[in-house]
Coordinates of C-alpha atoms in Angstrom, one line a residue:
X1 CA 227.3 28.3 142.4
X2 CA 225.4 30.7 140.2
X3 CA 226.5 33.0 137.9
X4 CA 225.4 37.2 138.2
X5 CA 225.5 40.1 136.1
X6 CA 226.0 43.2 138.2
X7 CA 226.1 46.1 136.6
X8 CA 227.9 49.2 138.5
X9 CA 226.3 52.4 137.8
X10 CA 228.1 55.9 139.1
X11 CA 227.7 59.4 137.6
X12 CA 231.1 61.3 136.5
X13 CA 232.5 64.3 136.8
X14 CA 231.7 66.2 133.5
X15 CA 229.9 69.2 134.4
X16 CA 227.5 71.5 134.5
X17 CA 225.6 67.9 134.5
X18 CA 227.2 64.7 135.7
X19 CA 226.5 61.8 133.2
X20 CA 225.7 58.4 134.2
X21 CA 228.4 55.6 133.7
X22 CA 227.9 51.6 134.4
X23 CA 230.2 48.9 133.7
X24 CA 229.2 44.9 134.4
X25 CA 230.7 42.9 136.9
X26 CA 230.5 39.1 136.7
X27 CA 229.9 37.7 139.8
X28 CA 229.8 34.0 141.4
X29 CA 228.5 32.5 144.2
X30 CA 225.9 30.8 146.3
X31 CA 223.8 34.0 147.2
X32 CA 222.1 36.4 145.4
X33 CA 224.2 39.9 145.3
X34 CA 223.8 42.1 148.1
X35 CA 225.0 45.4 150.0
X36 CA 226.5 42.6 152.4
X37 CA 228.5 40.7 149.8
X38 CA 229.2 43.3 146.6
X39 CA 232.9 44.1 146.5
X40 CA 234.4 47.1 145.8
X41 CA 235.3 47.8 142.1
X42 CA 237.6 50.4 140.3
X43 CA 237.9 52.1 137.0
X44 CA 240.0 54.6 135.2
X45 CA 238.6 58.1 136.5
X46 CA 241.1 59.8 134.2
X47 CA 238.3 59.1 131.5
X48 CA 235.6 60.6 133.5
X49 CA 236.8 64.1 134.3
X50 CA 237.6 62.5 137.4
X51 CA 240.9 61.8 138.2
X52 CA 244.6 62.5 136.2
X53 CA 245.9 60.0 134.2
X54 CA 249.2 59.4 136.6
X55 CA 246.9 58.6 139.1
X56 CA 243.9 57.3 137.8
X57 CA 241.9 54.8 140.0
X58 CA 238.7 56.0 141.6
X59 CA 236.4 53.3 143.4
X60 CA 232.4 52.3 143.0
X61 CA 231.3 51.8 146.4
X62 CA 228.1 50.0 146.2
X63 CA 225.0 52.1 148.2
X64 CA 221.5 50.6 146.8
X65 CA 221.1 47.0 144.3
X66 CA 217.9 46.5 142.5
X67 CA 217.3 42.8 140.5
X68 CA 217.9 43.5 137.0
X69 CA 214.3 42.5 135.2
X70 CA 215.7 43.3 131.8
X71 CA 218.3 40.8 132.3
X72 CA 219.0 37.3 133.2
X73 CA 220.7 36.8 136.2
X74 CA 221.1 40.8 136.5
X75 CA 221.5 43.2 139.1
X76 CA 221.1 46.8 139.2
X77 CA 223.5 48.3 141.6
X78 CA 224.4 52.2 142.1
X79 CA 227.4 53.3 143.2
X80 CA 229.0 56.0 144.9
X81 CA 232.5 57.2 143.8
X82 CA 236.0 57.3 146.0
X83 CA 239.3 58.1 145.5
X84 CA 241.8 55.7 146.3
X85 CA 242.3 56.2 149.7
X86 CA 238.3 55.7 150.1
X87 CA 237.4 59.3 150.7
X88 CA 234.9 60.3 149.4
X89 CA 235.3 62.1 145.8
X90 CA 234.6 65.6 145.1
X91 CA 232.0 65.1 142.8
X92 CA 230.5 62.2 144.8
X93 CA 227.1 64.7 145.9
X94 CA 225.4 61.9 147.8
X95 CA 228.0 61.7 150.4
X96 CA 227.8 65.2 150.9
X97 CA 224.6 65.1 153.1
X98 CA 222.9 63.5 155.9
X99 CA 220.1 61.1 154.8
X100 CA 216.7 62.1 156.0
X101 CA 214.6 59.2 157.1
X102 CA 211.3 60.8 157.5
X103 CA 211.1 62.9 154.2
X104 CA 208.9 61.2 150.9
X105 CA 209.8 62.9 147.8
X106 CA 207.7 62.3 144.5
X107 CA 209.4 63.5 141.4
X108 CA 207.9 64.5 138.3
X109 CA 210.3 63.8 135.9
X110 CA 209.9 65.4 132.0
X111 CA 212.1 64.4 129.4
X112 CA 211.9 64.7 125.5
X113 CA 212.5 61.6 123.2
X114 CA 214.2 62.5 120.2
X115 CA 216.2 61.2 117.0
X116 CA 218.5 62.4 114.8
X117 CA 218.3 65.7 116.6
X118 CA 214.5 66.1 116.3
X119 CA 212.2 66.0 119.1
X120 CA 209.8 62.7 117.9
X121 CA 207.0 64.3 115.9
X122 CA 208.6 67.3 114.5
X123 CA 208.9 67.3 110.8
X124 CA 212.4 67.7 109.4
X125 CA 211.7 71.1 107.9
X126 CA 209.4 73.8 110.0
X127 CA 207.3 72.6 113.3
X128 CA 204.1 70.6 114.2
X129 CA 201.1 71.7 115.1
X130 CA 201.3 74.0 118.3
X131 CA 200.8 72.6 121.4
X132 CA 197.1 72.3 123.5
X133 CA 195.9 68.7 122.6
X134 CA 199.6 67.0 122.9
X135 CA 199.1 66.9 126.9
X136 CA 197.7 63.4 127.9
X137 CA 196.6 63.4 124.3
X138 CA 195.6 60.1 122.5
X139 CA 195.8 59.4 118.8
X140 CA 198.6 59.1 116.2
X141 CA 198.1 63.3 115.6
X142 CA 199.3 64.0 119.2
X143 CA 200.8 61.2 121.0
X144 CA 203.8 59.5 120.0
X145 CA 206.3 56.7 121.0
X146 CA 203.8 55.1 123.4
X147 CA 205.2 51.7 123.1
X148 CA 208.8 53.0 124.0
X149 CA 207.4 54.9 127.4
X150 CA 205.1 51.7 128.6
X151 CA 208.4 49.8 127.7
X152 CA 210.6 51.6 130.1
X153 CA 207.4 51.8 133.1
X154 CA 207.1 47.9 132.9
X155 CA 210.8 47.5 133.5
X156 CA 211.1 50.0 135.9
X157 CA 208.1 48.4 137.8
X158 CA 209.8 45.1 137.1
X159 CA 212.8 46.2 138.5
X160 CA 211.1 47.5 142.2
X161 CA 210.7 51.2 141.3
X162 CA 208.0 52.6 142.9
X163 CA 206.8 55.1 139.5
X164 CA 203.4 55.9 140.4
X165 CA 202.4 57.6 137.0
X166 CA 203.0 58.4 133.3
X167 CA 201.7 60.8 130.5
X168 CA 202.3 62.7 127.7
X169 CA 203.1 66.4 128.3
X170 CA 202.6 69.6 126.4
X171 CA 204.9 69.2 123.7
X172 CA 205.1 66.4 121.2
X173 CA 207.3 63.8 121.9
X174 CA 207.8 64.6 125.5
X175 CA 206.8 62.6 128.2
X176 CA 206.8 62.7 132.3
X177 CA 206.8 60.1 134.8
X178 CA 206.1 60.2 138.5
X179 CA 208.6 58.3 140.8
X180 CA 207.8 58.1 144.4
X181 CA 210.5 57.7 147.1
X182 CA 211.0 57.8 151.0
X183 CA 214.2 59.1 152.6
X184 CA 216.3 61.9 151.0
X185 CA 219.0 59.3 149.4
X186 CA 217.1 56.6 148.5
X187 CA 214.4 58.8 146.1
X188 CA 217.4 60.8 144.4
X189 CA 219.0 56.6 143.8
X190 CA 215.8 55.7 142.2
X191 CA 215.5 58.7 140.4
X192 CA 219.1 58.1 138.9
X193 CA 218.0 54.9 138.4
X194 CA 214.6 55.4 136.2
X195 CA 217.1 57.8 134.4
X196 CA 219.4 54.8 133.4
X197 CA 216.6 52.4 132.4
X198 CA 214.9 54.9 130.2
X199 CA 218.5 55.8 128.5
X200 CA 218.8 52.1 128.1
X201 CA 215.6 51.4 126.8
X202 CA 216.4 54.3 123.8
X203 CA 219.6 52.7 123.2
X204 CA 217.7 49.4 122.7
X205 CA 214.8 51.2 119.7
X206 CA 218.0 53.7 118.1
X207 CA 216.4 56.6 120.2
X208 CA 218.1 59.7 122.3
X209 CA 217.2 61.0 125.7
X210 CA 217.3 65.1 125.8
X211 CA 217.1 66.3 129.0
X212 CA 217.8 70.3 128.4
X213 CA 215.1 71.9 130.2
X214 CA 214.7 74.1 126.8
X215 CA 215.3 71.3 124.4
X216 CA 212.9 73.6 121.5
X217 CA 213.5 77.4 121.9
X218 CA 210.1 79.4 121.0
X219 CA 206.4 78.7 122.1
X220 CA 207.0 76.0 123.8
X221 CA 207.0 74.3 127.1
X222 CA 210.5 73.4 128.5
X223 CA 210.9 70.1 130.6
X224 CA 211.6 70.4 134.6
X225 CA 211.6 68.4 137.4
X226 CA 209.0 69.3 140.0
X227 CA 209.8 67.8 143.4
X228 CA 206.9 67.0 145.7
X229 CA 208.1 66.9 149.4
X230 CA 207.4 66.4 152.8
X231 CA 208.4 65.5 156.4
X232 CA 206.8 63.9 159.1
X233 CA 205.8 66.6 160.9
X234 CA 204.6 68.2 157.2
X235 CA 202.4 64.9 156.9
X236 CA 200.7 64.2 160.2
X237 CA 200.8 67.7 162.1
X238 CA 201.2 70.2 159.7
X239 CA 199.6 73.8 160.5
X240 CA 199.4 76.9 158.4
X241 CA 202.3 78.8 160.2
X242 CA 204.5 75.6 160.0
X243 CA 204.0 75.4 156.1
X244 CA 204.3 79.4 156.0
X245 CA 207.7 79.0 157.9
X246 CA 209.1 76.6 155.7
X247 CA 207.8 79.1 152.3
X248 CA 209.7 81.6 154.2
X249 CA 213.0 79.9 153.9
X250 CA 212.3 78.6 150.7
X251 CA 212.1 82.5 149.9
X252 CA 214.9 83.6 151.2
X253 CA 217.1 80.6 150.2
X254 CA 215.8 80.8 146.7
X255 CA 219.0 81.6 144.6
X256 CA 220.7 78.7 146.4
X257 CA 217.8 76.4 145.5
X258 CA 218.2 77.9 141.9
X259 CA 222.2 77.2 141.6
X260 CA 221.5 73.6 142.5
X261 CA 218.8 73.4 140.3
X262 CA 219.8 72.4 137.1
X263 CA 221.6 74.3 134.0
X264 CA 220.3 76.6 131.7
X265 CA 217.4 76.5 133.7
X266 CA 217.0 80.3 133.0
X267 CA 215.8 79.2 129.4
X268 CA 212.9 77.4 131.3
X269 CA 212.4 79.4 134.1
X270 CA 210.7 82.9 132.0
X271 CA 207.3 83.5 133.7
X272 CA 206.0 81.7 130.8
X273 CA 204.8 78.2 130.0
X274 CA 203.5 77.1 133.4
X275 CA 206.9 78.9 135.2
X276 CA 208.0 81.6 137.3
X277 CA 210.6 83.7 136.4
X278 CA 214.4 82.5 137.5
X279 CA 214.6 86.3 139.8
X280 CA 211.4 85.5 141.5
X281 CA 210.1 83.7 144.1
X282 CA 206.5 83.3 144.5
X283 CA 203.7 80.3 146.4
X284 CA 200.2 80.2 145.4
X285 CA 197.6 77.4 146.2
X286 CA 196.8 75.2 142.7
X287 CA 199.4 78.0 141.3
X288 CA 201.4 76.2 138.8
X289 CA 202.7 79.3 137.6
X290 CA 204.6 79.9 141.1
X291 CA 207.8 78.4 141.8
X292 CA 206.5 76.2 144.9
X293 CA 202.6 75.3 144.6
X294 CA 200.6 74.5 147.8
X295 CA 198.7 71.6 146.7
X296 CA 194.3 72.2 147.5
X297 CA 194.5 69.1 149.0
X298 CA 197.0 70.0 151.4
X299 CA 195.0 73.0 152.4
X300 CA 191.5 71.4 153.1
X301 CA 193.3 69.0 155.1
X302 CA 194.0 71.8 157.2
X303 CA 197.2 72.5 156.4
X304 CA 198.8 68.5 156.5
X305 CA 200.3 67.2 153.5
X306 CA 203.4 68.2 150.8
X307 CA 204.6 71.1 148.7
X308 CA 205.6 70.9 145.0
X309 CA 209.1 72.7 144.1
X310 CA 208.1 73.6 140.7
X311 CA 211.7 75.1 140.0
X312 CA 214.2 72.2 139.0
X313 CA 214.9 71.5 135.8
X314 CA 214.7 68.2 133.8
X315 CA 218.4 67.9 134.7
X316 CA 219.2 68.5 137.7
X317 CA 220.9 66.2 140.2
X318 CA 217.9 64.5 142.8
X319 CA 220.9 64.4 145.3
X320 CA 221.5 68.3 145.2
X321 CA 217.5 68.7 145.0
X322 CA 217.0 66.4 147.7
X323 CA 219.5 67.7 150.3
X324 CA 218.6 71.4 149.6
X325 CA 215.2 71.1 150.0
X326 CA 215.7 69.4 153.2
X327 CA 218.2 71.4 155.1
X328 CA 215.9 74.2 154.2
X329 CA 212.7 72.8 155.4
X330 CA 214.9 71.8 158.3
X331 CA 216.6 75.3 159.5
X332 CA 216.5 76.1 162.9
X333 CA 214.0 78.6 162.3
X334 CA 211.5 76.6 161.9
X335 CA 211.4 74.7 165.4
X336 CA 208.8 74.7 167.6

């Protein structure tokens, strides 16, 4: 018999943003924990906006386990939340949609590291230097908390995440990393789950995690996360009017997109720093100041390959992004 750590991870029902919750299970047995063999678990919902306190047990259903690489004998094992009677909850988002086999999503996911309020590398009184050599910049001057980010990539590699990519972005003391994932559900789990390690990893060096897509008001970029997508028929047969369909209902779906997009995303979302603005929908090939770029490369191959929704913010829900973006691409309209 062997001994396992499994640690239950679920988002609540605060809003506008869910937060993430996990609580550890100990487990015993012969094999290692599994989808087959994970049990069901409750927990008092009443302290997670998410049920009343005269009726307070919601259930974890397991839905995706990862091995724990940060800790012995650990797993790694989202959850999605029920009410009693095993319907699914109201604030349970993944359960809301279809999963959609043939669609690769590859987030870009900014974030700013901070402490004691203070983005890392602003002074305590006025600002640093203005940003143009923080972005993938090297050196003490403009890059800072290295060790923490290559930290949190080895254990999310460690741990089976497919994160293709890191660097520093345009502000000090914020980073991105790229996270790669095929079907709808399972890229918005690994997103939520590269969100948890990094949030662990801060508690671990006395660090904070500020995902406000306008964590510093002024000159200076906010944090979003673009979402690179694409189907089957996106990737292998393509054609211009196919992609120029699917811009179409991007366009005319656009405030939906934005609702689902993140809040105070209107902070980010000006027409400046890299952005459209929030009231506008535009496409543009290499146009990262449109709200969905057409990548060159998807061009010269004629017209096979991905989009980039450059409109979600740093945090949104990957389970609202994800099942937007493909019941739009999807719409009837664009059958052939």
């Amino acid at each position: 018999m062997k001994t396992f750590k499994c640690e239950y991870i679920w988002l609540d029902g605060y809003k506008p943003e869910a937060n993430l919750r996990s609580k550890t299970k100990i487990i015993s047995g012969k094999e290692e924990p599994s989808l087959k063999n994970l049990p069901l678990w409750s927990y008092d919902g009443s302290s997670t906006q998410q049920a009343a306190g005269s009726s307070s047990d919601c259930i974890l259903k397991p839905v995706k386990v990862w091995k724990d690489a940060g800790r012995d004998n650990g797993y790694l094992v989202m959850c999605e939340v029920f009410n009693a009677d095993l319907t699914p909850h109201k604030t349970n988002n993944r359960a809301k949609y279809e999963d959609a086999l043939d669609f690769w999503f590859g987030f870009e996911q900014e974030y700013v590291i901070t402490k004691n309020g203070l983005p890392l590398g602003f002074p305590t009184e006025g600002y640093p230097a203005p940003q143009g050599k923080y972005y993938c910049g090297i050196g003490t001057k403009n890059a800072v908390a290295r060790d923490f980010v290559e930290e949190h990539l080895d254990l999310c590699l460690a741990c089976g995440l497919d994160i293709t990519g890191i660097n520093a972005e345009v502000m000090v003391g914020q980073w991105e990393f790229q996270l790669l994932g095929k079907t709808a559900k399972a890229a918005a789990d690994d997103l939520w789950l590269a969100r948890y390690l990094l949030f662990r990893v801060a508690e671990k060096h006395g660090l904070e995690i500020e995902l406000h897509p306008k964590p510093v008001k002024g000159d200076w970029n906010g944090s979003g996360m673009h979402a690179n997508f694409s189907n089957e028929q996106m990737r292998s047969v393509g054609g211009e009017e196919y992609f120029k369909n699917i811009l179409k209902n991007l366009d005319i779906t656009h405030q939906d997109h934005i609702a689902n997009y993140g809040s105070m995303n209107h902070e980010r979302l000006t027409g400046l720093h890299e952005t459209q603005s929030i009231d506008q929908f535009s496409f543009g090939v290499s146009d990262r100041g449109a709200s969905i770029r057409i990548p060159i490369t998807t061009v010269e191959n004629e017209w096979k390959g991905y989009l980039e929704d450059r409109r979600p913010a740093s945090n949104a829900c990957p389970y609202l992004i994800t099942s937007k973006i493909v019941e739009t691409v999807t719409e009837k309209e664009l059958a052939y």
